[in-house]
PDB file of C-alpha atoms and ligand atoms in Angstrom:
ATOM      1  CA  MET J   1      37.064   2.460   9.470  1.00 95.00           C
ATOM      2  CA  LEU J   2      35.423   1.839  12.851  1.00 96.00           C
ATOM      3  CA  VAL J   3      36.944   3.990  15.624  1.00 97.00           C
ATOM      4  CA  ASN J   4      35.791   5.189  19.027  1.00 95.00           C
ATOM      5  CA  SER J   5      33.991   8.488  19.238  1.00 96.00           C
ATOM      6  CA  TYR J   6      36.591  10.185  21.427  1.00 95.00           C
ATOM      7  CA  GLU J   7      39.129   9.901  18.618  1.00 96.00           C
ATOM      8  CA  ILE J   8      36.665  11.599  16.249  1.00 98.00           C
ATOM      9  CA  LEU J   9      35.531  14.247  18.725  1.00 98.00           C
ATOM     10  CA  LYS J  10      39.031  15.120  19.956  1.00 97.00           C
ATOM     11  CA  HIS J  11      40.070  15.728  16.355  1.00 98.00           C
ATOM     12  CA  ALA J  12      37.036  17.968  15.927  1.00 98.00           C
ATOM     13  CA  GLN J  13      37.789  19.820  19.157  1.00 97.00           C
ATOM     14  CA  ASP J  14      41.449  20.366  18.235  1.00 97.00           C
ATOM     15  CA  ASN J  15      40.582  21.477  14.710  1.00 97.00           C
ATOM     16  CA  LYS J  16      37.476  23.498  15.633  1.00 96.00           C
ATOM     17  CA  TYR J  17      34.754  21.853  13.602  1.00 98.00           C
ATOM     18  CA  GLY J  18      31.594  19.880  14.421  1.00 98.00           C
ATOM     19  CA  VAL J  19      30.907  16.210  13.768  1.00 98.00           C
ATOM     20  CA  GLY J  20      27.439  15.047  12.816  1.00 98.00           C
ATOM     21  CA  ALA J  21      25.986  12.212  14.893  1.00 98.00           C
ATOM     22  CA  PHE J  22      23.149  10.817  12.815  1.00 98.00           C
ATOM     23  CA  ASN J  23      20.464   8.472  14.139  1.00 98.00           C
ATOM     24  CA  VAL J  24      20.142   5.184  12.272  1.00 98.00           C
ATOM     25  CA  ASN J  25      17.263   2.682  12.360  1.00 96.00           C
ATOM     26  CA  ASN J  26      17.773   0.608   9.225  1.00 97.00           C
ATOM     27  CA  MET J  27      20.051  -0.193   6.298  1.00 97.00           C
ATOM     28  CA  GLU J  28      18.901   2.670   4.087  1.00 98.00           C
ATOM     29  CA  ILE J  29      19.665   5.305   6.746  1.00 98.00           C
ATOM     30  CA  ALA J  30      23.082   3.776   7.516  1.00 98.00           C
ATOM     31  CA  GLN J  31      23.959   3.782   3.821  1.00 98.00           C
ATOM     32  CA  ALA J  32      22.684   7.350   3.367  1.00 98.00           C
ATOM     33  CA  VAL J  33      24.919   8.607   6.197  1.00 98.00           C
ATOM     34  CA  ILE J  34      27.994   6.674   5.065  1.00 98.00           C
ATOM     35  CA  ASN J  35      27.520   7.638   1.409  1.00 98.00           C
ATOM     36  CA  ALA J  36      27.341  11.294   2.441  1.00 98.00           C
ATOM     37  CA  ALA J  37      30.390  11.028   4.704  1.00 98.00           C
ATOM     38  CA  GLU J  38      32.415   9.315   1.983  1.00 98.00           C
ATOM     39  CA  ALA J  39      31.308  11.772  -0.690  1.00 98.00           C
ATOM     40  CA  LEU J  40      32.564  14.643   1.469  1.00 98.00           C
ATOM     41  CA  ASN J  41      35.475  12.834   3.125  1.00 98.00           C
ATOM     42  CA  ALA J  42      34.075  13.520   6.602  1.00 98.00           C
ATOM     43  CA  PRO J  43      34.371  11.636   9.910  1.00 98.00           C
ATOM     44  CA  VAL J  44      30.914  10.742  11.184  1.00 98.00           C
ATOM     45  CA  ILE J  45      29.070   9.104  14.080  1.00 98.00           C
ATOM     46  CA  LEU J  46      26.297   6.553  13.531  1.00 98.00           C
ATOM     47  CA  GLN J  47      24.069   6.460  16.582  1.00 98.00           C
ATOM     48  CA  VAL J  48      21.170   4.258  17.590  1.00 98.00           C
ATOM     49  CA  THR J  49      18.650   4.729  20.356  1.00 98.00           C
ATOM     50  CA  GLN J  50      17.282   2.067  22.686  1.00 97.00           C
ATOM     51  CA  GLY J  51      14.090   2.370  20.595  1.00 97.00           C
ATOM     52  CA  ALA J  52      16.025   1.506  17.425  1.00 97.00           C
ATOM     53  CA  ILE J  53      17.523  -1.507  19.218  1.00 98.00           C
ATOM     54  CA  LYS J  54      14.066  -2.610  20.297  1.00 97.00           C
ATOM     55  CA  TYR J  55      12.723  -2.162  16.764  1.00 96.00           C
ATOM     56  CA  ALA J  56      15.505  -3.887  14.818  1.00 97.00           C
ATOM     57  CA  GLY J  57      17.095  -6.167  17.439  1.00 97.00           C
ATOM     58  CA  ILE J  58      20.628  -5.479  18.625  1.00 97.00           C
ATOM     59  CA  GLU J  59      22.311  -8.037  16.351  1.00 96.00           C
ATOM     60  CA  TYR J  60      20.667  -6.613  13.232  1.00 97.00           C
ATOM     61  CA  ILE J  61      21.216  -2.944  13.958  1.00 97.00           C
ATOM     62  CA  SER J  62      24.767  -3.323  15.245  1.00 96.00           C
ATOM     63  CA  SER J  63      25.695  -5.618  12.320  1.00 97.00           C
ATOM     64  CA  ILE J  64      24.342  -3.125   9.795  1.00 97.00           C
ATOM     65  CA  ALA J  65      26.091  -0.191  11.451  1.00 97.00           C
ATOM     66  CA  GLN J  66      29.365  -2.049  11.978  1.00 96.00           C
ATOM     67  CA  LEU J  67      29.441  -3.282   8.410  1.00 97.00           C
ATOM     68  CA  ALA J  68      28.785   0.257   7.204  1.00 97.00           C
ATOM     69  CA  ALA J  69      31.540   1.618   9.463  1.00 97.00           C
ATOM     70  CA  ASN J  70      34.093  -1.084   8.647  1.00 96.00           C
ATOM     71  CA  LYS J  71      33.585  -0.695   4.909  1.00 96.00           C
ATOM     72  CA  ALA J  72      33.764   3.107   5.049  1.00 98.00           C
ATOM     73  CA  SER J  73      36.833   4.956   3.809  1.00 97.00           C
ATOM     74  CA  VAL J  74      36.305   7.573   6.559  1.00 98.00           C
ATOM     75  CA  PRO J  75      36.461   7.281  10.392  1.00 98.00           C
ATOM     76  CA  VAL J  76      33.083   6.179  11.807  1.00 98.00           C
ATOM     77  CA  ALA J  77      32.008   5.582  15.425  1.00 98.00           C
ATOM     78  CA  LEU J  78      29.058   3.444  16.475  1.00 98.00           C
ATOM     79  CA  HIS J  79      27.310   5.123  19.393  1.00 98.00           C
ATOM     80  CA  LEU J  80      24.360   4.346  21.680  1.00 98.00           C
ATOM     81  CA  ASP J  81      22.196   7.492  21.917  1.00 98.00           C
ATOM     82  CA  HIS J  82      20.403   8.167  25.236  1.00 96.00           C
ATOM     83  CA  GLY J  83      21.251   4.964  27.047  1.00 97.00           C
ATOM     84  CA  THR J  84      19.097   4.947  30.156  1.00 97.00           C
ATOM     85  CA  ASP J  85      19.058   1.211  30.773  1.00 97.00           C
ATOM     86  CA  PHE J  86      22.269  -0.259  32.252  1.00 98.00           C
ATOM     87  CA  GLU J  87      21.543  -3.708  30.757  1.00 98.00           C
ATOM     88  CA  ILE J  88      21.159  -2.275  27.238  1.00 98.00           C
ATOM     89  CA  ILE J  89      24.385  -0.291  27.635  1.00 98.00           C
ATOM     90  CA  MET J  90      26.169  -3.522  28.580  1.00 98.00           C
ATOM     91  CA  GLU J  91      24.595  -5.272  25.592  1.00 98.00           C
ATOM     92  CA  CYS J  92      25.965  -2.533  23.335  1.00 98.00           C
ATOM     93  CA  LEU J  93      29.437  -3.067  24.788  1.00 98.00           C
ATOM     94  CA  ARG J  94      29.137  -6.772  24.026  1.00 97.00           C
ATOM     95  CA  ASN J  95      27.942  -6.051  20.483  1.00 97.00           C
ATOM     96  CA  GLY J  96      30.805  -3.935  19.223  1.00 96.00           C
ATOM     97  CA  PHE J  97      29.644  -0.385  19.928  1.00 98.00           C
ATOM     98  CA  THR J  98      32.638   1.950  20.164  1.00 98.00           C
ATOM     99  CA  SER J  99      30.773   4.614  22.124  1.00 98.00           C
ATOM    100  CA  VAL J 100      27.839   4.729  24.546  1.00 98.00           C
ATOM    101  CA  MET J 101      25.776   7.463  26.130  1.00 98.00           C
ATOM    102  CA  ILE J 102      24.604   7.093  29.687  1.00 98.00           C
ATOM    103  CA  ASP J 103      21.750   9.540  30.091  1.00 97.00           C
ATOM    104  CA  GLY J 104      21.275  10.060  33.804  1.00 97.00           C
ATOM    105  CA  SER J 105      19.941  13.575  33.303  1.00 95.00           C
ATOM    106  CA  LYS J 106      16.579  12.878  34.922  1.00 94.00           C
ATOM    107  CA  PHE J 107      18.272  12.003  38.233  1.00 96.00           C
ATOM    108  CA  PRO J 108      19.632  14.405  40.859  1.00 95.00           C
ATOM    109  CA  LEU J 109      23.293  15.381  40.272  1.00 97.00           C
ATOM    110  CA  GLU J 110      24.808  12.898  42.763  1.00 97.00           C
ATOM    111  CA  GLU J 111      22.860   9.994  41.326  1.00 98.00           C
ATOM    112  CA  ASN J 112      23.663  11.019  37.745  1.00 98.00           C
ATOM    113  CA  ILE J 113      27.366  11.124  38.675  1.00 98.00           C
ATOM    114  CA  GLU J 114      27.196   7.663  40.292  1.00 98.00           C
ATOM    115  CA  LYS J 115      25.398   6.039  37.348  1.00 98.00           C
ATOM    116  CA  THR J 116      27.725   7.698  34.833  1.00 98.00           C
ATOM    117  CA  LYS J 117      30.899   6.750  36.734  1.00 98.00           C
ATOM    118  CA  LYS J 118      29.872   3.116  36.776  1.00 98.00           C
ATOM    119  CA  VAL J 119      29.441   3.037  32.981  1.00 98.00           C
ATOM    120  CA  VAL J 120      32.689   4.993  32.394  1.00 98.00           C
ATOM    121  CA  GLU J 121      34.677   2.485  34.452  1.00 98.00           C
ATOM    122  CA  ILE J 122      33.411  -0.500  32.470  1.00 98.00           C
ATOM    123  CA  ALA J 123      33.401   1.161  29.027  1.00 98.00           C
ATOM    124  CA  HIS J 124      36.888   2.636  29.369  1.00 98.00           C
ATOM    125  CA  ALA J 125      38.267  -0.767  30.321  1.00 98.00           C
ATOM    126  CA  MET J 126      36.979  -1.924  26.921  1.00 97.00           C
ATOM    127  CA  GLY J 127      38.280   1.090  24.966  1.00 97.00           C
ATOM    128  CA  VAL J 128      34.773   2.459  24.482  1.00 98.00           C
ATOM    129  CA  SER J 129      34.001   6.195  24.774  1.00 98.00           C
ATOM    130  CA  VAL J 130      31.243   7.529  27.030  1.00 98.00           C
ATOM    131  CA  GLU J 131      28.939  10.534  26.658  1.00 98.00           C
ATOM    132  CA  GLY J 132      27.158  11.825  29.756  1.00 98.00           C
ATOM    133  CA  GLU J 133      24.330  14.349  29.991  1.00 97.00           C
ATOM    134  CA  LEU J 134      23.668  17.141  32.417  1.00 96.00           C
ATOM    135  CA  GLY J 135      20.639  19.425  32.303  1.00 93.00           C
ATOM    136  CA  LYS J 136      17.274  18.476  30.838  1.00 88.00           C
ATOM    137  CA  ILE J 137      16.693  18.790  27.082  1.00 83.00           C
ATOM    138  CA  ALA J 138      13.031  19.332  26.147  1.00 82.00           C
ATOM    139  CA  GLY J 139      11.137  17.197  23.632  1.00 86.00           C
ATOM    140  CA  THR J 140      11.006  13.521  22.709  1.00 83.00           C
ATOM    141  CA  GLU J 141      13.827  11.289  21.474  1.00 79.00           C
ATOM    142  CA  ASP J 142      12.342   7.814  21.204  1.00 78.00           C
ATOM    143  CA  GLN J 143      11.865   6.634  24.803  1.00 76.00           C
ATOM    144  CA  VAL J 144      13.184   9.795  26.470  1.00 78.00           C
ATOM    145  CA  HIS J 145      10.591  12.549  26.947  1.00 83.00           C
ATOM    146  CA  VAL J 146      10.932  15.878  28.768  1.00 80.00           C
ATOM    147  CA  GLU J 147       8.034  18.370  28.949  1.00 80.00           C
ATOM    148  CA  ALA J 148       8.996  21.967  28.030  1.00 77.00           C
ATOM    149  CA  LYS J 149       8.127  23.054  31.587  1.00 76.00           C
ATOM    150  CA  ASP J 150      10.580  20.522  33.033  1.00 73.00           C
ATOM    151  CA  ALA J 151      13.496  21.443  30.731  1.00 79.00           C
ATOM    152  CA  ALA J 152      16.504  22.816  32.637  1.00 87.00           C
ATOM    153  CA  TYR J 153      19.663  24.450  31.321  1.00 93.00           C
ATOM    154  CA  THR J 154      23.012  22.981  32.339  1.00 95.00           C
ATOM    155  CA  ASP J 155      24.673  24.754  35.234  1.00 96.00           C
ATOM    156  CA  PRO J 156      28.373  25.405  34.367  1.00 97.00           C
ATOM    157  CA  GLN J 157      29.668  24.713  37.893  1.00 97.00           C
ATOM    158  CA  GLU J 158      27.698  21.468  38.086  1.00 97.00           C
ATOM    159  CA  ALA J 159      29.065  20.574  34.650  1.00 98.00           C
ATOM    160  CA  LYS J 160      32.630  21.097  35.934  1.00 98.00           C
ATOM    161  CA  ARG J 161      31.990  18.832  38.902  1.00 98.00           C
ATOM    162  CA  PHE J 162      30.217  16.231  36.747  1.00 98.00           C
ATOM    163  CA  TYR J 163      33.080  16.152  34.249  1.00 98.00           C
ATOM    164  CA  GLU J 164      35.805  15.955  36.882  1.00 98.00           C
ATOM    165  CA  GLU J 165      34.108  13.219  38.904  1.00 98.00           C
ATOM    166  CA  THR J 166      32.882  11.033  36.047  1.00 98.00           C
ATOM    167  CA  ASN J 167      35.747  11.358  33.532  1.00 98.00           C
ATOM    168  CA  VAL J 168      33.300  11.250  30.585  1.00 98.00           C
ATOM    169  CA  ASP J 169      34.702  11.642  27.057  1.00 98.00           C
ATOM    170  CA  ALA J 170      31.904  13.944  25.903  1.00 98.00           C
ATOM    171  CA  LEU J 171      29.223  15.940  27.684  1.00 98.00           C
ATOM    172  CA  ALA J 172      25.719  16.676  26.375  1.00 98.00           C
ATOM    173  CA  ILE J 173      24.497  20.037  27.630  1.00 97.00           C
ATOM    174  CA  ALA J 174      21.079  21.696  27.677  1.00 96.00           C
ATOM    175  CA  VAL J 175      21.359  25.197  26.210  1.00 96.00           C
ATOM    176  CA  GLY J 176      17.966  25.815  24.589  1.00 92.00           C
ATOM    177  CA  THR J 177      17.580  23.184  21.868  1.00 92.00           C
ATOM    178  CA  ALA J 178      14.887  20.464  21.957  1.00 89.00           C
ATOM    179  CA  HIS J 179      14.392  17.021  20.444  1.00 91.00           C
ATOM    180  CA  GLY J 180      11.801  16.731  17.656  1.00 91.00           C
ATOM    181  CA  VAL J 181      10.114  19.377  15.495  1.00 89.00           C
ATOM    182  CA  TYR J 182      10.361  23.003  16.710  1.00 85.00           C
ATOM    183  CA  LYS J 183       7.220  25.117  17.015  1.00 80.00           C
ATOM    184  CA  GLY J 184       9.129  28.432  17.051  1.00 83.00           C
ATOM    185  CA  GLU J 185      12.788  29.261  16.519  1.00 85.00           C
ATOM    186  CA  PRO J 186      15.038  27.794  19.231  1.00 89.00           C
ATOM    187  CA  LYS J 187      16.887  30.334  21.377  1.00 89.00           C
ATOM    188  CA  ILE J 188      20.352  29.067  22.155  1.00 93.00           C
ATOM    189  CA  ASP J 189      22.099  30.367  25.264  1.00 95.00           C
ATOM    190  CA  TYR J 190      25.525  30.978  23.686  1.00 97.00           C
ATOM    191  CA  ASP J 191      27.029  32.496  26.843  1.00 97.00           C
ATOM    192  CA  ARG J 192      26.237  29.293  28.669  1.00 97.00           C
ATOM    193  CA  ILE J 193      28.110  27.233  26.058  1.00 98.00           C
ATOM    194  CA  SER J 194      31.167  29.502  26.561  1.00 98.00           C
ATOM    195  CA  GLU J 195      30.869  29.310  30.355  1.00 97.00           C
ATOM    196  CA  ILE J 196      30.720  25.510  30.258  1.00 98.00           C
ATOM    197  CA  ARG J 197      33.552  25.320  27.720  1.00 98.00           C
ATOM    198  CA  ALA J 198      35.728  27.429  30.055  1.00 98.00           C
ATOM    199  CA  VAL J 199      35.467  24.866  32.869  1.00 98.00           C
ATOM    200  CA  VAL J 200      34.906  21.569  31.031  1.00 98.00           C
ATOM    201  CA  ASP J 201      37.690  20.278  28.831  1.00 96.00           C
ATOM    202  CA  CYS J 202      35.988  17.440  26.947  1.00 97.00           C
ATOM    203  CA  PRO J 203      34.040  17.766  23.660  1.00 98.00           C
ATOM    204  CA  LEU J 204      30.533  19.188  24.195  1.00 98.00           C
ATOM    205  CA  VAL J 205      27.423  17.737  22.551  1.00 98.00           C
ATOM    206  CA  LEU J 206      24.363  19.541  21.178  1.00 98.00           C
ATOM    207  CA  HIS J 207      21.218  17.431  21.099  1.00 97.00           C
ATOM    208  CA  GLY J 208      18.044  18.507  19.296  1.00 95.00           C
ATOM    209  CA  SER J 209      19.934  20.071  16.399  1.00 96.00           C
ATOM    210  CA  SER J 210      17.422  19.360  13.599  1.00 97.00           C
ATOM    211  CA  GLY J 211      15.599  22.513  12.534  1.00 95.00           C
ATOM    212  CA  VAL J 212      18.134  24.783  14.219  1.00 96.00           C
ATOM    213  CA  PRO J 213      19.166  27.620  11.855  1.00 96.00           C
ATOM    214  CA  TYR J 214      22.570  27.020  10.321  1.00 96.00           C
ATOM    215  CA  GLU J 215      24.092  30.281  11.620  1.00 96.00           C
ATOM    216  CA  ALA J 216      23.164  29.174  15.137  1.00 97.00           C
ATOM    217  CA  LEU J 217      24.862  25.792  14.673  1.00 97.00           C
ATOM    218  CA  THR J 218      27.973  27.457  13.231  1.00 97.00           C
ATOM    219  CA  LYS J 219      28.137  29.773  16.222  1.00 98.00           C
ATOM    220  CA  ALA J 220      27.612  26.907  18.681  1.00 98.00           C
ATOM    221  CA  VAL J 221      30.504  25.025  17.052  1.00 98.00           C
ATOM    222  CA  SER J 222      32.738  28.101  17.232  1.00 97.00           C
ATOM    223  CA  LEU J 223      32.055  28.252  20.990  1.00 97.00           C
ATOM    224  CA  GLY J 224      32.936  24.614  21.707  1.00 95.00           C
ATOM    225  CA  ILE J 225      30.201  22.247  20.501  1.00 98.00           C
ATOM    226  CA  CYS J 226      31.901  19.263  18.801  1.00 98.00           C
ATOM    227  CA  LYS J 227      29.130  16.671  18.353  1.00 98.00           C
ATOM    228  CA  ILE J 228      25.846  17.663  16.740  1.00 98.00           C
ATOM    229  CA  ASN J 229      22.935  15.222  16.954  1.00 98.00           C
ATOM    230  CA  ILE J 230      20.524  14.962  14.029  1.00 98.00           C
ATOM    231  CA  ASP J 231      17.560  12.589  13.890  1.00 97.00           C
ATOM    232  CA  THR J 232      14.334  14.448  13.052  1.00 97.00           C
ATOM    233  CA  ASP J 233      15.610  16.026   9.800  1.00 98.00           C
ATOM    234  CA  ILE J 234      16.561  12.567   8.500  1.00 98.00           C
ATOM    235  CA  ARG J 235      13.194  11.119   9.492  1.00 98.00           C
ATOM    236  CA  MET J 236      11.416  13.976   7.728  1.00 98.00           C
ATOM    237  CA  ALA J 237      13.455  13.491   4.547  1.00 98.00           C
ATOM    238  CA  PHE J 238      12.626   9.780   4.649  1.00 98.00           C
ATOM    239  CA  ALA J 239       8.895  10.221   5.254  1.00 98.00           C
ATOM    240  CA  ASN J 240       8.477  13.091   2.775  1.00 98.00           C
ATOM    241  CA  SER J 241      10.223  11.133   0.052  1.00 98.00           C
ATOM    242  CA  VAL J 242       8.215   7.944   0.612  1.00 98.00           C
ATOM    243  CA  ARG J 243       4.962   9.944   0.743  1.00 98.00           C
ATOM    244  CA  LYS J 244       5.766  11.813  -2.467  1.00 98.00           C
ATOM    245  CA  PHE J 245       6.852   8.660  -4.285  1.00 98.00           C
ATOM    246  CA  LEU J 246       3.698   6.758  -3.360  1.00 98.00           C
ATOM    247  CA  ASP J 247       1.464   9.727  -4.234  1.00 98.00           C
ATOM    248  CA  GLU J 248       3.086   9.879  -7.666  1.00 98.00           C
ATOM    249  CA  ASN J 249       3.279   6.090  -8.125  1.00 98.00           C
ATOM    250  CA  PRO J 250       0.236   4.638  -6.339  1.00 98.00           C
ATOM    251  CA  ASN J 251       0.599   1.227  -8.014  1.00 98.00           C
ATOM    252  CA  GLU J 252       4.257   0.661  -7.142  1.00 98.00           C
ATOM    253  CA  TYR J 253       4.914  -2.113  -4.639  1.00 98.00           C
ATOM    254  CA  ASP J 254       8.655  -2.818  -4.934  1.00 98.00           C
ATOM    255  CA  PRO J 255      10.292  -1.749  -1.621  1.00 97.00           C
ATOM    256  CA  ARG J 256      13.524  -0.942  -3.434  1.00 98.00           C
ATOM    257  CA  LYS J 257      11.794   1.519  -5.732  1.00 98.00           C
ATOM    258  CA  ILE J 258       9.988   3.102  -2.785  1.00 98.00           C
ATOM    259  CA  LEU J 259      12.985   3.295  -0.432  1.00 98.00           C
ATOM    260  CA  GLY J 260      15.734   4.005  -2.993  1.00 98.00           C
ATOM    261  CA  PRO J 261      14.758   7.674  -3.545  1.00 98.00           C
ATOM    262  CA  SER J 262      14.395   8.175   0.220  1.00 98.00           C
ATOM    263  CA  ARG J 263      17.970   6.955   0.715  1.00 98.00           C
ATOM    264  CA  GLU J 264      19.110   9.628  -1.742  1.00 98.00           C
ATOM    265  CA  ALA J 265      16.991  12.298  -0.033  1.00 98.00           C
ATOM    266  CA  MET J 266      18.495  11.400   3.367  1.00 98.00           C
ATOM    267  CA  GLN J 267      22.002  11.464   1.917  1.00 98.00           C
ATOM    268  CA  ALA J 268      21.380  14.991   0.610  1.00 98.00           C
ATOM    269  CA  VAL J 269      20.278  16.113   4.095  1.00 98.00           C
ATOM    270  CA  VAL J 270      23.371  14.580   5.715  1.00 98.00           C
ATOM    271  CA  GLU J 271      25.690  16.156   3.135  1.00 98.00           C
ATOM    272  CA  GLU J 272      24.183  19.572   3.784  1.00 98.00           C
ATOM    273  CA  LYS J 273      24.730  19.190   7.535  1.00 98.00           C
ATOM    274  CA  ILE J 274      28.315  17.978   7.118  1.00 98.00           C
ATOM    275  CA  LYS J 275      29.115  21.130   5.124  1.00 98.00           C
ATOM    276  CA  VAL J 276      27.495  23.366   7.742  1.00 98.00           C
ATOM    277  CA  PHE J 277      29.450  21.642  10.537  1.00 98.00           C
ATOM    278  CA  LYS J 278      32.641  22.028   8.432  1.00 98.00           C
ATOM    279  CA  SER J 279      33.597  18.390   8.882  1.00 98.00           C
ATOM    280  CA  ASP J 280      34.003  17.912   5.113  1.00 98.00           C
ATOM    281  CA  ASN J 281      37.555  16.964   4.123  1.00 98.00           C
ATOM    282  CA  LYS J 282      38.511  16.396   7.768  1.00 98.00           C
ATOM    283  CA  ALA J 283      38.750  12.580   7.559  1.00 98.00           C
ATOM    284  CA  TRP J 284      42.105  10.930   8.165  1.00 94.00           C
ATOM    285  CA  LYS J 285      43.423   7.525   7.117  1.00 84.00           C
TER     286      LYS J 285
HETATM  287  P1  13P L   1      16.590  16.077  16.704  1.00 58.34           P
HETATM  288  O1  13P L   1      15.249  15.564  17.103  1.00 58.34           O
HETATM  289  O2  13P L   1      16.624  17.568  16.713  1.00 58.34           O
HETATM  290  O3  13P L   1      17.045  15.538  15.394  1.00 58.34           O
HETATM  291  O4  13P L   1      17.638  15.618  17.807  1.00 58.34           O
HETATM  292  C1  13P L   1      18.249  14.365  17.745  1.00 58.34           C
HETATM  293  C2  13P L   1      19.029  14.073  18.970  1.00 58.34           C
HETATM  294  O5  13P L   1      19.411  14.949  19.725  1.00 58.34           O
HETATM  295  C3  13P L   1      19.339  12.661  19.245  1.00 58.34           C
HETATM  296  O6  13P L   1      19.861  12.469  20.513  1.00 58.34           O
END
């Protein structure tokens, strides 16, 4: 069942659990996420980056994700992750996305507000949810890269102003996580999550959640994080499985035999996350 992400995230906010937003680049990943969500009766968000759109083509990737969502027995949103290009955001609206992110985090506050407001006005008129971002999250997510030295935590008062002026449905905040593989253990600024939660009413989003210890994610959810973004852990499960399979079966050349086990490995990762976020058995009809 394809729904918009606000419906999913509001339910999570009201019922105090986290929803996994899993990055999808191809059919096997989409099926892995949906199989996991159905097995655990969990609402879920399928998200694609501008890089995934460039790789697969918007018709292919949105058709795969929409088919997966429409066939699913659980609520599923189709979301654009880190939209920085206005034209691509508009293309997503035309291609059936039910949620888009406008990432204006690299711009000064005023400019970020202006760019975000513009997308909110158009998307809301089409019944599509919008995620904004404030603060700078370190690391690389496809085409978005922030050096560790340039990372900046979200200021709670700026977040309040951003939320009130833009009317976003979800807000991504920078509180110490980073995109990609961690070198050390991430240090999450929990007080900052609480301070932002106290002045911003909408569901909060944690990017860079792969590799974050599960106790930390549980705590972040208890303080107000509703959407938890996972990409790297799925990629690792995919690559490790393909590598292992080809090492053990060097003469195999059937893509189905090579990719089938990786789909199962990715499903196992997604199921584990869903349980940690406590979104299992939270789906509605
Ligand atoms: P990870 O690289 O930690 O999986 O983060 C993904 C993400 O935040 C996508 O926006």
